[in-house]
Amino acid sequence: MATSASAQLSKVVKRQYMELPQGDKVQAMYIWIDGTGEGLRCKTRTLDSEPKSIEDLPEWNFDGSSTYQSEGSNSDMYLIPSAMFRDPFRKDPNKLVLCEVLKYNRKPAETNPRHTCKKIMEMVDHQIPWFGMEQEYTILGTDGHPFGWPSNGFPGPQGPYYCGVGADKAYGRDIVEAHYKACLYAGVMICGTNAEVMPAQWEFQIGPCEGINMGDHLWVARFILHRVCEDFGVVASFDPKPIPGNWNGAGCHTNFSTKEMREDGGLKCIEECIDKLGKRHNYHIRAYDPKGGLDNARRLTGHHETSNIHEFSAGVANRGASIRIPRTVGQEKKGYFEDRRPSANCDPYAVTEALIRTCLLDEEGEEPVDY
């Protein structure tokens, strides 16, 4: 099993330094999405006192030419603090700070979808949109081979691994438990976790979150997962189809509701939204992975609990459909629906924005409206 060299360093030696007092100073780790739309970057600065709100955090900058976000001759980019969490690695009073990225002219970077997402969410905040996202991922060794798999072969076929228990069924639970506790400490709205269908594949759920908080909390949960895996010397992959063949891919099923859907008779509103989504399938496929649908094409085949990428479908309790209405929602005639199309490496800002545009702002056609 290939693990990183840094994972072999003594964590006991490190601990004696991490326990040193730091006076009144606070370490703030600024986190941002890089030019790939998938990767996360971070760096730390010292603050003179503990920040109580976002307003207490200074703007910062970084070299965008080293993160695929600018050219070298004009490389300074601005980091604008947008959401703050407790730091589970350095512990209180230290902070994790999720940032938006602005270009030299203070306009949003191309890979800063949070800016428009926030604007769209503010347009519909009176409808109280709630989201819950189910983030699937695969634990890999540093050689790209799934954690716990035979070095030159495959484990037994899928069947015993989903929500499995036991050393021969659950691969890498230590990482899952560490990540769960770290998210709870940080204040991330993590609401559950389980082993997935493919061995070494897991899922955690974030939500319910209102509006822009969905994207903020999922990105910070992803960052925490990457850091936990770094400590264990392994890699978390959000690739939507990490292993070709008869193995499940990885998605990020997105559950969505409004105040109207959650109230008595809300099923009518849910069905109206599904009708709108069916007329805008291609727009959503483009928004649901960072490569405009190319990543998802490997996953959405109509097999392994997925719908076909070229067809829109909906059904009660149907995990082979684009949109699933949970059975309890069908019975109670109110609640939420699940969009099963987003890929594991989707941008939650792009996904939630697309749902709002189509379902609540009644947009049509292949392109988003500019407000």
Short mmCIF file of C-alpha atoms in Angstrom, two decimals:
data_model
loop_
_atom_site.label_atom_id
_atom_site.label_comp_id
_atom_site.label_asym_id
_atom_site.label_seq_id
_atom_site.Cartn_x
_atom_site.Cartn_y
_atom_site.Cartn_z
CA MET A 1 0.00 0.00 0.00
CA ALA A 2 1.68 3.22 -1.18
CA THR A 3 1.45 5.99 1.41
CA SER A 4 3.20 9.38 1.36
CA ALA A 5 6.65 9.90 2.86
CA SER A 6 5.36 12.68 5.14
CA ALA A 7 2.90 10.24 6.72
CA GLN A 8 5.89 8.29 8.06
CA LEU A 9 7.14 11.30 10.06
CA SER A 10 6.62 10.97 13.81
CA LYS A 11 3.28 12.42 14.85
CA VAL A 12 4.35 12.05 18.50
CA VAL A 13 7.25 14.46 17.96
CA LYS A 14 4.94 16.87 16.14
CA ARG A 15 2.46 16.81 19.02
CA GLN A 16 4.88 18.38 21.52
CA TYR A 17 5.17 21.43 19.26
CA MET A 18 1.44 21.62 18.54
CA GLU A 19 0.77 21.77 22.30
CA LEU A 20 2.97 24.86 22.82
CA PRO A 21 1.06 27.98 23.94
CA GLN A 22 0.64 30.69 21.31
CA GLY A 23 -0.20 33.70 23.49
CA ASP A 24 -2.93 35.98 22.14
CA LYS A 25 -2.00 35.30 18.51
CA VAL A 26 -4.29 33.34 16.20
CA GLN A 27 -3.45 31.33 13.09
CA ALA A 28 -5.95 31.79 10.24
CA MET A 29 -5.70 29.35 7.34
CA TYR A 30 -7.12 30.94 4.18
CA ILE A 31 -8.62 28.40 1.74
CA TRP A 32 -9.59 28.95 -1.89
CA ILE A 33 -10.56 27.04 -5.06
CA ASP A 34 -7.80 27.05 -7.69
CA GLY A 35 -8.02 27.46 -11.47
CA THR A 36 -9.00 23.83 -12.07
CA GLY A 37 -12.33 24.40 -10.35
CA GLU A 38 -11.62 21.24 -8.31
CA GLY A 39 -8.37 21.74 -6.42
CA LEU A 40 -8.09 23.56 -3.11
CA ARG A 41 -5.19 25.74 -1.97
CA CYS A 42 -4.42 27.19 1.45
CA LYS A 43 -1.96 29.36 3.34
CA THR A 44 -1.78 30.71 6.87
CA ARG A 45 -1.34 34.15 8.42
CA THR A 46 -1.06 35.32 12.03
CA LEU A 47 -3.75 37.57 13.50
CA ASP A 48 -3.28 39.64 16.67
CA SER A 49 -6.55 38.47 18.21
CA GLU A 50 -9.32 35.95 17.65
CA PRO A 51 -11.73 37.09 14.91
CA LYS A 52 -15.37 37.02 15.95
CA SER A 53 -16.85 37.45 12.46
CA ILE A 54 -15.89 37.61 8.78
CA GLU A 55 -15.59 41.39 9.09
CA ASP A 56 -12.64 40.94 11.48
CA LEU A 57 -10.60 39.09 8.83
CA PRO A 58 -8.30 41.06 6.51
CA GLU A 59 -8.21 40.57 2.75
CA TRP A 60 -5.06 38.86 1.47
CA ASN A 61 -3.46 38.02 -1.86
CA PHE A 62 -1.58 35.21 -3.62
CA ASP A 63 0.30 34.39 -6.81
CA GLY A 64 -2.38 33.36 -9.30
CA SER A 65 0.18 32.29 -11.91
CA SER A 66 1.01 29.30 -9.69
CA THR A 67 -2.61 28.20 -9.27
CA TYR A 68 -3.75 28.32 -12.95
CA GLN A 69 -5.58 31.59 -12.28
CA SER A 70 -3.48 34.32 -13.90
CA GLU A 71 -0.38 35.00 -15.99
CA GLY A 72 3.00 35.76 -14.44
CA SER A 73 3.18 39.37 -15.62
CA ASN A 74 0.02 40.27 -13.68
CA SER A 75 -0.25 37.55 -11.08
CA ASP A 76 -1.62 39.09 -7.87
CA MET A 77 -5.09 37.82 -6.94
CA TYR A 78 -7.18 38.90 -3.95
CA LEU A 79 -8.53 36.58 -1.25
CA ILE A 80 -11.83 37.84 0.18
CA PRO A 81 -12.85 36.05 3.42
CA SER A 82 -16.36 34.63 2.97
CA ALA A 83 -16.95 31.97 5.64
CA MET A 84 -15.15 31.13 8.87
CA PHE A 85 -14.88 27.82 10.77
CA ARG A 86 -13.00 26.49 13.78
CA ASP A 87 -9.71 24.82 12.87
CA PRO A 88 -9.82 21.11 13.87
CA PHE A 89 -6.10 20.63 13.15
CA ARG A 90 -4.64 23.52 15.16
CA LYS A 91 -7.72 23.77 17.43
CA ASP A 92 -9.19 26.87 19.10
CA PRO A 93 -8.74 29.78 18.82
CA ASN A 94 -7.36 29.15 15.31
CA LYS A 95 -9.58 29.41 12.23
CA LEU A 96 -10.24 28.04 8.76
CA VAL A 97 -11.27 30.84 6.38
CA LEU A 98 -12.96 30.04 3.07
CA CYS A 99 -12.30 32.80 0.53
CA GLU A 100 -13.62 34.13 -2.74
CA VAL A 101 -10.98 34.99 -5.36
CA LEU A 102 -10.93 38.34 -7.17
CA LYS A 103 -8.69 39.29 -10.10
CA TYR A 104 -6.34 42.29 -10.20
CA ASN A 105 -9.29 44.49 -11.27
CA ARG A 106 -11.35 43.20 -8.33
CA LYS A 107 -13.75 41.31 -10.59
CA PRO A 108 -14.53 37.66 -9.69
CA ALA A 109 -12.05 35.11 -11.03
CA GLU A 110 -13.40 32.72 -13.67
CA THR A 111 -13.25 29.90 -11.10
CA ASN A 112 -15.14 31.89 -8.46
CA PRO A 113 -18.74 30.72 -8.96
CA ARG A 114 -19.60 31.69 -5.38
CA HIS A 115 -20.01 35.32 -6.41
CA THR A 116 -22.93 34.74 -8.82
CA CYS A 117 -24.36 31.91 -6.68
CA LYS A 118 -24.68 34.27 -3.72
CA LYS A 119 -26.46 36.85 -5.87
CA ILE A 120 -28.93 34.23 -7.17
CA MET A 121 -29.55 32.89 -3.65
CA GLU A 122 -30.36 36.39 -2.37
CA MET A 123 -33.02 36.74 -5.10
CA VAL A 124 -34.98 33.77 -3.67
CA ASP A 125 -34.13 33.90 0.04
CA HIS A 126 -37.82 34.50 0.88
CA GLN A 127 -38.54 30.96 -0.42
CA ILE A 128 -36.03 29.52 2.09
CA PRO A 129 -34.25 27.05 -0.23
CA TRP A 130 -32.68 24.12 1.61
CA PHE A 131 -30.06 21.78 0.18
CA GLY A 132 -28.41 18.56 1.29
CA MET A 133 -25.53 17.08 -0.72
CA GLU A 134 -24.26 13.49 -0.55
CA GLN A 135 -20.53 13.57 -1.27
CA GLU A 136 -19.09 10.26 -2.48
CA TYR A 137 -15.32 9.79 -2.67
CA THR A 138 -12.72 7.06 -3.06
CA ILE A 139 -9.66 6.55 -0.85
CA LEU A 140 -6.54 5.93 -2.95
CA GLY A 141 -2.90 5.20 -2.18
CA THR A 142 -0.37 7.74 -3.45
CA ASP A 143 0.12 5.45 -6.46
CA GLY A 144 -3.53 5.96 -7.45
CA HIS A 145 -4.56 2.41 -6.49
CA PRO A 146 -7.71 2.10 -4.33
CA PHE A 147 -6.91 1.71 -0.64
CA GLY A 148 -7.00 -1.90 0.54
CA TRP A 149 -7.33 -3.41 -2.94
CA PRO A 150 -4.88 -6.21 -3.89
CA SER A 151 -1.79 -4.64 -5.47
CA ASN A 152 -2.19 -6.54 -8.74
CA GLY A 153 -5.82 -7.60 -8.75
CA PHE A 154 -9.34 -6.80 -7.63
CA PRO A 155 -11.37 -7.41 -4.46
CA GLY A 156 -14.50 -9.55 -4.57
CA PRO A 157 -17.43 -8.19 -6.59
CA GLN A 158 -19.74 -5.47 -5.26
CA GLY A 159 -22.42 -6.55 -2.85
CA PRO A 160 -21.05 -6.80 0.71
CA TYR A 161 -19.39 -3.36 0.93
CA TYR A 162 -22.28 -0.84 1.05
CA CYS A 163 -22.70 0.13 4.74
CA GLY A 164 -20.46 -2.88 5.41
CA VAL A 165 -18.79 -3.82 8.71
CA GLY A 166 -15.58 -5.80 9.12
CA ALA A 167 -11.99 -5.63 7.92
CA ASP A 168 -12.84 -7.50 4.72
CA LYS A 169 -15.68 -5.09 3.83
CA ALA A 170 -14.84 -1.61 5.16
CA TYR A 171 -11.57 -0.18 3.81
CA GLY A 172 -10.24 2.92 5.60
CA ARG A 173 -12.84 3.62 8.29
CA ASP A 174 -10.23 5.48 10.42
CA ILE A 175 -10.22 8.27 7.83
CA VAL A 176 -14.03 8.46 7.82
CA GLU A 177 -14.24 8.68 11.63
CA ALA A 178 -11.47 11.29 11.84
CA HIS A 179 -13.10 13.39 9.12
CA TYR A 180 -16.53 13.20 10.78
CA LYS A 181 -15.22 14.41 14.16
CA ALA A 182 -13.10 17.13 12.52
CA CYS A 183 -16.15 18.46 10.63
CA LEU A 184 -18.27 18.51 13.80
CA TYR A 185 -15.51 20.39 15.63
CA ALA A 186 -15.16 22.91 12.79
CA GLY A 187 -18.89 23.66 12.76
CA VAL A 188 -19.49 22.09 9.34
CA MET A 189 -23.10 20.89 8.89
CA ILE A 190 -22.19 17.24 8.41
CA CYS A 191 -25.23 15.04 9.02
CA GLY A 192 -24.07 11.50 8.27
CA THR A 193 -21.68 9.06 6.64
CA ASN A 194 -21.63 5.52 5.23
CA ALA A 195 -19.52 3.04 3.30
CA GLU A 196 -20.44 2.94 -0.39
CA VAL A 197 -21.01 0.18 -2.97
CA MET A 198 -17.42 -0.03 -4.25
CA PRO A 199 -14.78 -1.05 -1.68
CA ALA A 200 -12.66 1.96 -0.51
CA GLN A 201 -15.53 4.25 -1.55
CA TRP A 202 -17.34 6.26 1.12
CA GLU A 203 -19.92 9.01 1.41
CA PHE A 204 -20.61 11.86 3.79
CA GLN A 205 -23.67 14.09 3.76
CA ILE A 206 -23.76 17.85 4.33
CA GLY A 207 -26.98 19.67 5.18
CA PRO A 208 -29.62 20.77 5.46
CA CYS A 209 -28.05 24.10 4.51
CA GLU A 210 -29.85 27.23 3.39
CA GLY A 211 -28.75 29.07 0.26
CA ILE A 212 -25.05 29.88 -0.13
CA ASN A 213 -24.16 27.91 3.03
CA MET A 214 -24.48 24.67 1.04
CA GLY A 215 -21.48 25.44 -1.13
CA ASP A 216 -19.46 26.89 1.75
CA HIS A 217 -19.93 23.89 4.02
CA LEU A 218 -19.30 21.28 1.32
CA TRP A 219 -16.07 22.93 0.13
CA VAL A 220 -14.76 23.17 3.71
CA ALA A 221 -15.76 19.53 4.35
CA ARG A 222 -13.76 18.56 1.24
CA PHE A 223 -10.78 20.57 2.47
CA ILE A 224 -10.92 18.85 5.87
CA LEU A 225 -11.08 15.45 4.13
CA HIS A 226 -7.99 16.24 2.05
CA ARG A 227 -6.11 17.32 5.21
CA VAL A 228 -7.16 14.21 7.15
CA CYS A 229 -6.04 11.99 4.26
CA GLU A 230 -2.75 13.91 4.12
CA ASP A 231 -2.11 13.01 7.77
CA PHE A 232 -2.79 9.33 7.01
CA GLY A 233 -0.63 9.44 3.87
CA VAL A 234 -3.42 8.60 1.43
CA VAL A 235 -5.47 10.53 -1.16
CA ALA A 236 -9.18 11.36 -1.39
CA SER A 237 -10.39 11.22 -5.00
CA PHE A 238 -13.61 12.84 -6.20
CA ASP A 239 -13.24 11.35 -9.67
CA PRO A 240 -16.74 10.32 -10.84
CA LYS A 241 -15.50 6.99 -12.24
CA PRO A 242 -12.16 6.15 -10.60
CA ILE A 243 -12.16 2.49 -11.69
CA PRO A 244 -13.54 1.56 -15.12
CA GLY A 245 -15.63 -1.56 -15.53
CA ASN A 246 -18.21 -3.16 -13.27
CA TRP A 247 -17.69 -0.79 -10.33
CA ASN A 248 -19.92 2.04 -9.12
CA GLY A 249 -18.93 5.60 -9.91
CA ALA A 250 -19.01 8.49 -7.45
CA GLY A 251 -21.67 11.19 -7.44
CA CYS A 252 -22.86 14.08 -5.32
CA HIS A 253 -26.63 13.58 -5.14
CA THR A 254 -28.28 16.89 -4.33
CA ASN A 255 -31.48 17.14 -2.28
CA PHE A 256 -33.50 20.32 -2.69
CA SER A 257 -36.64 21.86 -1.22
CA THR A 258 -38.31 25.19 -0.59
CA LYS A 259 -40.69 26.28 2.16
CA GLU A 260 -43.63 25.60 -0.19
CA MET A 261 -42.42 22.06 -0.97
CA ARG A 262 -42.03 21.25 2.72
CA GLU A 263 -45.60 22.32 3.58
CA ASP A 264 -48.81 20.32 3.05
CA GLY A 265 -49.50 19.73 -0.63
CA GLY A 266 -45.91 20.53 -1.54
CA LEU A 267 -45.71 17.55 -3.90
CA LYS A 268 -47.44 19.65 -6.58
CA CYS A 269 -44.61 22.20 -6.43
CA ILE A 270 -42.03 19.37 -6.55
CA GLU A 271 -43.66 17.93 -9.68
CA GLU A 272 -43.70 21.37 -11.32
CA CYS A 273 -39.96 21.74 -10.63
CA ILE A 274 -39.24 18.31 -12.09
CA ASP A 275 -41.16 19.29 -15.22
CA LYS A 276 -38.99 22.42 -15.57
CA LEU A 277 -35.80 20.40 -15.02
CA GLY A 278 -36.81 17.93 -17.73
CA LYS A 279 -36.95 20.76 -20.29
CA ARG A 280 -33.44 21.97 -19.36
CA HIS A 281 -31.53 18.70 -19.01
CA ASN A 282 -28.50 19.68 -21.13
CA TYR A 283 -27.96 22.93 -19.23
CA HIS A 284 -27.85 21.02 -15.95
CA ILE A 285 -25.51 18.32 -17.27
CA ARG A 286 -23.06 21.08 -18.27
CA ALA A 287 -23.29 22.65 -14.80
CA TYR A 288 -22.94 19.38 -12.90
CA ASP A 289 -19.24 18.66 -13.41
CA PRO A 290 -16.20 20.92 -13.90
CA LYS A 291 -15.63 19.76 -17.48
CA GLY A 292 -19.07 20.60 -18.82
CA GLY A 293 -20.40 17.04 -18.70
CA LEU A 294 -17.33 15.14 -19.93
CA ASP A 295 -16.50 13.74 -16.48
CA ASN A 296 -20.08 12.69 -15.87
CA ALA A 297 -20.27 10.90 -19.23
CA ARG A 298 -18.02 8.20 -17.75
CA ARG A 299 -20.42 7.77 -14.80
CA LEU A 300 -23.96 8.38 -16.09
CA THR A 301 -24.29 5.28 -18.25
CA GLY A 302 -27.67 3.95 -17.13
CA HIS A 303 -25.87 1.26 -15.11
CA HIS A 304 -24.58 1.10 -11.50
CA GLU A 305 -27.50 3.09 -10.02
CA THR A 306 -27.26 5.94 -12.54
CA SER A 307 -29.46 7.41 -15.25
CA ASN A 308 -28.30 7.79 -18.86
CA ILE A 309 -26.62 11.17 -19.43
CA HIS A 310 -28.59 11.71 -22.65
CA GLU A 311 -32.03 11.12 -21.17
CA PHE A 312 -34.04 12.81 -18.40
CA SER A 313 -36.15 10.65 -16.10
CA ALA A 314 -37.90 10.89 -12.73
CA GLY A 315 -39.56 8.42 -10.39
CA VAL A 316 -40.50 7.58 -6.83
CA ALA A 317 -37.72 5.63 -5.05
CA ASN A 318 -35.99 5.04 -8.42
CA ARG A 319 -32.20 5.14 -8.12
CA GLY A 320 -31.85 4.67 -11.88
CA ALA A 321 -33.58 8.01 -12.59
CA SER A 322 -32.22 11.55 -13.03
CA ILE A 323 -34.56 12.78 -10.28
CA ARG A 324 -35.71 10.59 -7.38
CA ILE A 325 -38.73 11.43 -5.24
CA PRO A 326 -38.20 9.62 -1.90
CA ARG A 327 -40.98 7.16 -1.06
CA THR A 328 -41.94 9.03 2.13
CA VAL A 329 -42.35 12.23 0.09
CA GLY A 330 -44.67 10.43 -2.31
CA GLN A 331 -46.72 9.18 0.63
CA GLU A 332 -46.84 12.42 2.64
CA LYS A 333 -47.30 14.60 -0.49
CA LYS A 334 -44.63 17.05 0.71
CA GLY A 335 -40.87 17.27 1.32
CA TYR A 336 -38.02 17.39 -1.19
CA PHE A 337 -36.56 15.77 -4.30
CA GLU A 338 -33.11 14.35 -5.09
CA ASP A 339 -31.18 15.28 -8.25
CA ARG A 340 -28.88 12.28 -8.83
CA ARG A 341 -26.97 13.78 -11.78
CA PRO A 342 -24.21 15.91 -10.16
CA SER A 343 -20.78 14.25 -10.23
CA ALA A 344 -18.59 13.77 -7.15
CA ASN A 345 -16.24 16.53 -8.37
CA CYS A 346 -19.05 19.02 -9.08
CA ASP A 347 -18.91 22.58 -7.82
CA PRO A 348 -21.73 22.86 -5.24
CA TYR A 349 -22.11 26.57 -6.01
CA ALA A 350 -22.74 25.78 -9.69
CA VAL A 351 -25.14 22.92 -8.88
CA THR A 352 -27.27 24.82 -6.35
CA GLU A 353 -27.32 27.94 -8.55
CA ALA A 354 -28.53 25.90 -11.54
CA LEU A 355 -31.36 24.39 -9.48
CA ILE A 356 -32.50 27.82 -8.29
CA ARG A 357 -32.36 29.32 -11.79
CA THR A 358 -34.48 26.56 -13.34
CA CYS A 359 -36.87 25.72 -10.50
CA LEU A 360 -37.47 29.09 -8.82
CA LEU A 361 -36.50 31.76 -11.39
CA ASP A 362 -38.23 29.83 -14.21
CA GLU A 363 -35.29 30.18 -16.60
CA GLU A 364 -35.41 28.29 -19.89
CA GLY A 365 -32.94 27.52 -22.66
CA GLU A 366 -29.31 26.48 -22.78
CA GLU A 367 -27.71 29.52 -21.11
CA PRO A 368 -28.16 31.19 -17.70
CA VAL A 369 -29.85 34.60 -17.63
CA ASP A 370 -27.69 37.59 -16.67
CA TYR A 371 -29.48 39.64 -14.01
#
